[in-house]
Each structure stands twice: as structure tokens, then as C-alpha cells.
PDB file of C-alpha atoms in Angstrom:
ATOM      1  CA  MET A   1       0.000   0.000   0.000  1.00  0.00           C
ATOM      2  CA  LEU A   2       1.892   2.942  -1.275  1.00  0.00           C
ATOM      3  CA  ARG A   3       0.426   6.220  -0.673  1.00  0.00           C
ATOM      4  CA  THR A   4       0.798   9.446  -2.560  1.00  0.00           C
ATOM      5  CA  PHE A   5       3.125  10.730   0.130  1.00  0.00           C
ATOM      6  CA  ASP A   6       5.534   7.854  -0.568  1.00  0.00           C
ATOM      7  CA  PHE A   7       5.623   8.734  -4.282  1.00  0.00           C
ATOM      8  CA  VAL A   8       6.361  12.369  -3.431  1.00  0.00           C
ATOM      9  CA  LEU A   9       9.253  11.340  -1.167  1.00  0.00           C
ATOM     10  CA  ILE A  10      10.671   9.019  -3.849  1.00  0.00           C
ATOM     11  CA  GLY A  11      10.496  11.909  -6.340  1.00  0.00           C
ATOM     12  CA  VAL A  12      12.211  14.314  -3.907  1.00  0.00           C
ATOM     13  CA  MET A  13      14.997  11.769  -3.257  1.00  0.00           C
ATOM     14  CA  THR A  14      15.514  11.217  -6.985  1.00  0.00           C
ATOM     15  CA  ALA A  15      15.674  14.986  -7.608  1.00  0.00           C
ATOM     16  CA  ALA A  16      18.109  15.434  -4.712  1.00  0.00           C
ATOM     17  CA  ALA A  17      20.336  12.649  -6.101  1.00  0.00           C
ATOM     18  CA  ALA A  18      20.288  14.266  -9.570  1.00  0.00           C
ATOM     19  CA  VAL A  19      21.198  17.707  -8.147  1.00  0.00           C
ATOM     20  CA  THR A  20      23.977  16.184  -6.027  1.00  0.00           C
ATOM     21  CA  TYR A  21      25.403  14.343  -9.036  1.00  0.00           C
ATOM     22  CA  THR A  22      25.281  17.522 -11.166  1.00  0.00           C
ATOM     23  CA  ILE A  23      27.068  19.554  -8.477  1.00  0.00           C
ATOM     24  CA  LYS A  24      29.716  16.841  -8.065  1.00  0.00           C
ATOM     25  CA  HIS A  25      30.284  16.688 -11.835  1.00  0.00           C
ATOM     26  CA  ARG A  26      30.676  20.482 -12.077  1.00  0.00           C
ATOM     27  CA  ALA A  27      33.119  20.463  -9.140  1.00  0.00           C
ATOM     28  CA  GLU A  28      35.238  17.777 -10.858  1.00  0.00           C
ATOM     29  CA  LEU A  29      35.303  19.840 -14.072  1.00  0.00           C
ATOM     30  CA  LYS A  30      36.392  22.927 -12.137  1.00  0.00           C
ATOM     31  CA  LEU A  31      39.101  20.898 -10.378  1.00  0.00           C
ATOM     32  CA  GLU A  32      40.415  19.681 -13.751  1.00  0.00           C
ATOM     33  CA  GLU A  33      40.473  23.303 -14.984  1.00  0.00           C
ATOM     34  CA  VAL A  34      42.365  24.388 -11.865  1.00  0.00           C
ATOM     35  CA  HIS A  35      44.963  21.649 -12.445  1.00  0.00           C
ATOM     36  CA  ARG A  36      45.298  22.682 -16.106  1.00  0.00           C
ATOM     37  CA  LEU A  37      45.786  26.341 -15.137  1.00  0.00           C
ATOM     38  CA  GLU A  38      48.362  25.411 -12.484  1.00  0.00           C
ATOM     39  CA  ALA A  39      50.283  23.422 -15.109  1.00  0.00           C
ATOM     40  CA  GLU A  40      50.190  26.429 -17.480  1.00  0.00           C
ATOM     41  CA  ILE A  41      51.415  28.738 -14.705  1.00  0.00           C
ATOM     42  CA  LYS A  42      54.271  26.362 -13.894  1.00  0.00           C
ATOM     43  CA  LEU A  43      55.221  26.190 -17.577  1.00  0.00           C
ATOM     44  CA  GLU A  44      55.234  30.006 -17.826  1.00  0.00           C
ATOM     45  CA  LYS A  45      57.355  30.335 -14.677  1.00  0.00           C
ATOM     46  CA  ASP A  46      59.817  27.786 -16.037  1.00  0.00           C
ATOM     47  CA  THR A  47      59.943  29.669 -19.344  1.00  0.00           C
ATOM     48  CA  ILE A  48      60.600  32.959 -17.527  1.00  0.00           C
ATOM     49  CA  GLU A  49      63.430  31.370 -15.535  1.00  0.00           C
ATOM     50  CA  LEU A  50      64.906  29.911 -18.732  1.00  0.00           C
ATOM     51  CA  LEU A  51      64.743  33.294 -20.473  1.00  0.00           C
ATOM     52  CA  LYS A  52      66.400  35.008 -17.493  1.00  0.00           C
ATOM     53  CA  ALA A  53      69.216  32.464 -17.597  1.00  0.00           C
ATOM     54  CA  ASP A  54      69.579  32.939 -21.352  1.00  0.00           C
ATOM     55  CA  TRP A  55      69.677  36.726 -20.906  1.00  0.00           C
ATOM     56  CA  ALA A  56      72.363  36.373 -18.252  1.00  0.00           C
ATOM     57  CA  LEU A  57      74.463  34.307 -20.681  1.00  0.00           C
ATOM     58  CA  GLN A  58      73.878  36.680 -23.606  1.00  0.00           C
ATOM     59  CA  SER A  59      74.756  39.819 -21.648  1.00  0.00           C
ATOM     60  CA  GLN A  60      77.989  38.626 -20.042  1.00  0.00           C
ATOM     61  CA  PRO A  61      80.565  41.413 -20.318  1.00  0.00           C
ATOM     62  CA  ASN A  62      83.362  39.142 -21.572  1.00  0.00           C
ATOM     63  CA  ARG A  63      81.100  37.776 -24.333  1.00  0.00           C
ATOM     64  CA  LEU A  64      80.044  41.295 -25.347  1.00  0.00           C
ATOM     65  CA  GLU A  65      83.660  42.464 -25.373  1.00  0.00           C
ATOM     66  CA  ARG A  66      84.624  39.525 -27.579  1.00  0.00           C
ATOM     67  CA  LEU A  67      81.772  40.382 -29.992  1.00  0.00           C
ATOM     68  CA  VAL A  68      82.790  44.054 -30.074  1.00  0.00           C
ATOM     69  CA  ASN A  69      86.362  43.104 -30.888  1.00  0.00           C
ATOM     70  CA  THR A  70      85.223  40.671 -33.579  1.00  0.00           C
ATOM     71  CA  TYR A  71      82.831  43.092 -35.316  1.00  0.00           C
ATOM     72  CA  ASN A  72      84.630  46.352 -34.575  1.00  0.00           C
ATOM     73  CA  ASP A  73      85.388  47.016 -38.242  1.00  0.00           C
ATOM     74  CA  GLU A  74      81.701  46.792 -39.233  1.00  0.00           C
ATOM     75  CA  LEU A  75      80.199  48.477 -36.174  1.00  0.00           C
ATOM     76  CA  LYS A  76      82.820  51.182 -35.516  1.00  0.00           C
ATOM     77  CA  LEU A  77      81.681  51.566 -31.918  1.00  0.00           C
ATOM     78  CA  GLN A  78      83.130  54.282 -29.705  1.00  0.00           C
ATOM     79  CA  PRO A  79      83.059  54.411 -25.897  1.00  0.00           C
ATOM     80  CA  THR A  80      80.477  56.823 -24.496  1.00  0.00           C
ATOM     81  CA  ASP A  81      81.968  59.912 -22.919  1.00  0.00           C
ATOM     82  CA  SER A  82      80.771  60.349 -19.337  1.00  0.00           C
ATOM     83  CA  THR A  83      79.940  63.998 -20.012  1.00  0.00           C
ATOM     84  CA  ALA A  84      77.511  63.017 -22.795  1.00  0.00           C
ATOM     85  CA  LEU A  85      75.015  61.393 -20.434  1.00  0.00           C
ATOM     86  CA  VAL A  86      72.056  63.469 -19.257  1.00  0.00           C
ATOM     87  CA  HIS A  87      68.778  62.836 -17.463  1.00  0.00           C
ATOM     88  CA  ALA A  88      65.507  63.183 -19.345  1.00  0.00           C
ATOM     89  CA  ARG A  89      64.484  66.192 -17.249  1.00  0.00           C
ATOM     90  CA  GLU A  90      67.598  68.041 -18.445  1.00  0.00           C
ATOM     91  CA  LEU A  91      66.651  67.832 -22.119  1.00  0.00           C
ATOM     92  CA  PRO A  92      64.822  70.758 -23.742  1.00  0.00           C
ATOM     93  CA  MET A  93      61.226  70.329 -24.864  1.00  0.00           C
ATOM     94  CA  LEU A  94      60.612  68.997 -28.350  1.00  0.00           C
ATOM     95  CA  LYS A  95      59.238  71.508 -30.832  1.00  0.00           C
ATOM     96  CA  ALA A  96      56.046  69.443 -31.046  1.00  0.00           C
ATOM     97  CA  GLU A  97      55.488  69.873 -27.277  1.00  0.00           C
ATOM     98  CA  VAL A  98      55.937  73.661 -27.150  1.00  0.00           C
ATOM     99  CA  PRO A  99      52.578  75.203 -26.169  1.00  0.00           C
ATOM    100  CA  VAL A 100      50.833  77.371 -28.737  1.00  0.00           C
ATOM    101  CA  PRO A 101      50.804  81.038 -27.653  1.00  0.00           C
ATOM    102  CA  ASP A 102      47.350  82.362 -26.832  1.00  0.00           C
ATOM    103  CA  VAL A 103      46.607  84.993 -29.481  1.00  0.00           C
ATOM    104  CA  THR A 104      43.579  86.328 -27.607  1.00  0.00           C
ATOM    105  CA  GLU A 105      45.723  87.422 -24.641  1.00  0.00           C
ATOM    106  CA  ALA A 106      48.115  89.336 -26.909  1.00  0.00           C
ATOM    107  CA  LYS A 107      45.259  91.143 -28.634  1.00  0.00           C
ATOM    108  CA  ALA A 108      43.557  91.867 -25.300  1.00  0.00           C
ATOM    109  CA  ASP A 109      46.780  93.446 -24.038  1.00  0.00           C
ATOM    110  CA  GLN A 110      46.898  95.627 -27.145  1.00  0.00           C
ATOM    111  CA  LYS A 111      43.267  96.681 -26.634  1.00  0.00           C
ATOM    112  CA  HIS A 112      43.951  97.646 -23.005  1.00  0.00           C
ATOM    113  CA  ALA A 113      46.952  99.679 -24.096  1.00  0.00           C
ATOM    114  CA  THR A 114      44.939 101.556 -26.733  1.00  0.00           C
ATOM    115  CA  GLY A 115      41.767 101.617 -24.593  1.00  0.00           C
ATOM    116  CA  ALA A 116      42.604 104.966 -22.998  1.00  0.00           C
ATOM    117  CA  VAL A 117      42.670 106.652 -26.415  1.00  0.00           C
ATOM    118  CA  ALA A 118      39.484 104.913 -27.558  1.00  0.00           C
ATOM    119  CA  SER A 119      37.542 105.816 -24.400  1.00  0.00           C
ATOM    120  CA  ALA A 120      38.226 109.489 -24.975  1.00  0.00           C
ATOM    121  CA  ALA A 121      36.388 109.359 -28.289  1.00  0.00           C
ATOM    122  CA  LYS A 122      33.028 107.928 -27.134  1.00  0.00           C
ATOM    123  CA  PRO A 123      30.351 107.478 -29.813  1.00  0.00           C
ATOM    124  CA  ALA A 124      27.538 109.950 -30.156  1.00  0.00           C
ATOM    125  CA  ALA A 125      24.150 109.259 -28.549  1.00  0.00           C
ATOM    126  CA  GLY A 126      22.576 107.789 -31.726  1.00  0.00           C
ATOM    127  CA  ALA A 127      25.632 105.908 -33.029  1.00  0.00           C
ATOM    128  CA  LYS A 128      25.713 102.103 -33.122  1.00  0.00           C
ATOM    129  CA  VAL A 129      28.198 100.340 -30.889  1.00  0.00           C
ATOM    130  CA  ALA A 130      29.947  97.352 -32.457  1.00  0.00           C
ATOM    131  CA  ALA A 131      29.523  94.040 -30.647  1.00  0.00           C
ATOM    132  CA  LYS A 132      32.561  92.742 -28.794  1.00  0.00           C
ATOM    133  CA  VAL A 133      34.208  90.104 -30.962  1.00  0.00           C
ATOM    134  CA  THR A 134      36.670  87.683 -29.423  1.00  0.00           C
ATOM    135  CA  PRO A 135      39.453  86.874 -31.873  1.00  0.00           C
ATOM    136  CA  LYS A 136      40.085  83.233 -32.728  1.00  0.00           C
ATOM    137  CA  PRO A 137      43.600  81.814 -32.353  1.00  0.00           C
ATOM    138  CA  VAL A 138      45.618  81.580 -35.534  1.00  0.00           C
ATOM    139  CA  PRO A 139      46.272  77.942 -36.508  1.00  0.00           C
ATOM    140  CA  ARG A 140      49.825  76.832 -36.033  1.00  0.00           C
ATOM    141  CA  VAL A 141      51.814  76.304 -39.226  1.00  0.00           C
ATOM    142  CA  GLU A 142      53.635  72.995 -39.277  1.00  0.00           C
ATOM    143  CA  GLU A 143      57.334  73.125 -40.013  1.00  0.00           C
ATOM    144  CA  PRO A 144      58.946  70.834 -42.581  1.00  0.00           C
ATOM    145  CA  GLU A 145      59.750  67.339 -41.354  1.00  0.00           C
ATOM    146  CA  ASP A 146      63.473  67.758 -42.100  1.00  0.00           C
ATOM    147  CA  ASP A 147      64.440  69.839 -39.080  1.00  0.00           C
ATOM    148  CA  THR A 148      61.497  69.132 -36.772  1.00  0.00           C
ATOM    149  CA  ASP A 149      62.564  68.199 -33.264  1.00  0.00           C
ATOM    150  CA  GLN A 150      66.269  68.504 -33.998  1.00  0.00           C
ATOM    151  CA  ILE A 151      67.765  69.354 -30.630  1.00  0.00           C
ATOM    152  CA  ALA A 152      71.310  69.708 -29.433  1.00  0.00           C
ATOM    153  CA  THR A 153      72.258  68.477 -25.995  1.00  0.00           C
ATOM    154  CA  GLY A 154      75.124  69.724 -23.937  1.00  0.00           C
ATOM    155  CA  SER A 155      77.243  68.068 -21.332  1.00  0.00           C
ATOM    156  CA  VAL A 156      76.265  67.712 -17.704  1.00  0.00           C
ATOM    157  CA  GLU A 157      78.421  69.325 -15.099  1.00  0.00           C
TER     158      GLU A 157
END
């Protein structure tokens, strides 16, 4: 004699088993992904260590000196003079970085200078007064590419 309540409990147990199995399967997939990612991380770390060791071998001073002596005729390298080294903050600005002068300020200064003369000659009662026009800045003319940003650096004391 199975009642309806027994069928409901069997259904709930079956659903709970299915949900548990699904969660377990997803957890196993995530664990496999974690192991795969850990293997990739280990491979990348090993590659970085190998590249550091290779760089240490390639940049050994005695090896570089031997290469300079071997290829000196082709390269024509010269030692750097200690007075030729400067910090970036000591270099002048590039021509491309020089700020554009504000034309409106220059014209405003001229108007203030000539304003005393203009105020003495006020318009008549019926005359029209011109609206105040703000001048637009003149576009900057680009220089030829040949000598753009050619700077000379001096020595550092």
C-alpha cells in the first residue's frame, strides 16, 4: 500500500540525487580546470626562468667584449663619454610639445593699451556700438619634417 506521500518522497529523493550528481560533476570539471591552469602557470614560470638564464648568458661582459672586438670594423663603436650622459628632465622640450601662444591674450593686451585713447572718443548718442568680438587663435603652421625636433644636448656638469 503505497500512498501518494511515498511517491512524493521518492520523487524528492531522486531529484536530490540528480542535483547532487550535477554539483559533483561540475566540481570535478572545475578541479580539472584548476589543475590545467596550475600546469600552465608552472610552464610560464619555467619559461621565464629559462629566459632570465639565457639573458644572463647573452649579456655577459666578456662575451660582449669579444663580440665588439670581432665586429669592430663593421660596427665602428666608440666608448660613451661620461659627459655626454644626461637625465631626461635636463633635455629641452621637443618643438612638437611647445605650447601654442594664446593669441587672444596678446590682442587683449593691445586693446587695453589703446583703450585709454578709444575711451576718450566715445560714440555719439545715436551711433551704433559694435559688438565685442573675441578673436580666434591663428592655426599653427607645421614646419617641414626635415628639421622638426632637432635638438642639441650639452654636457652635464
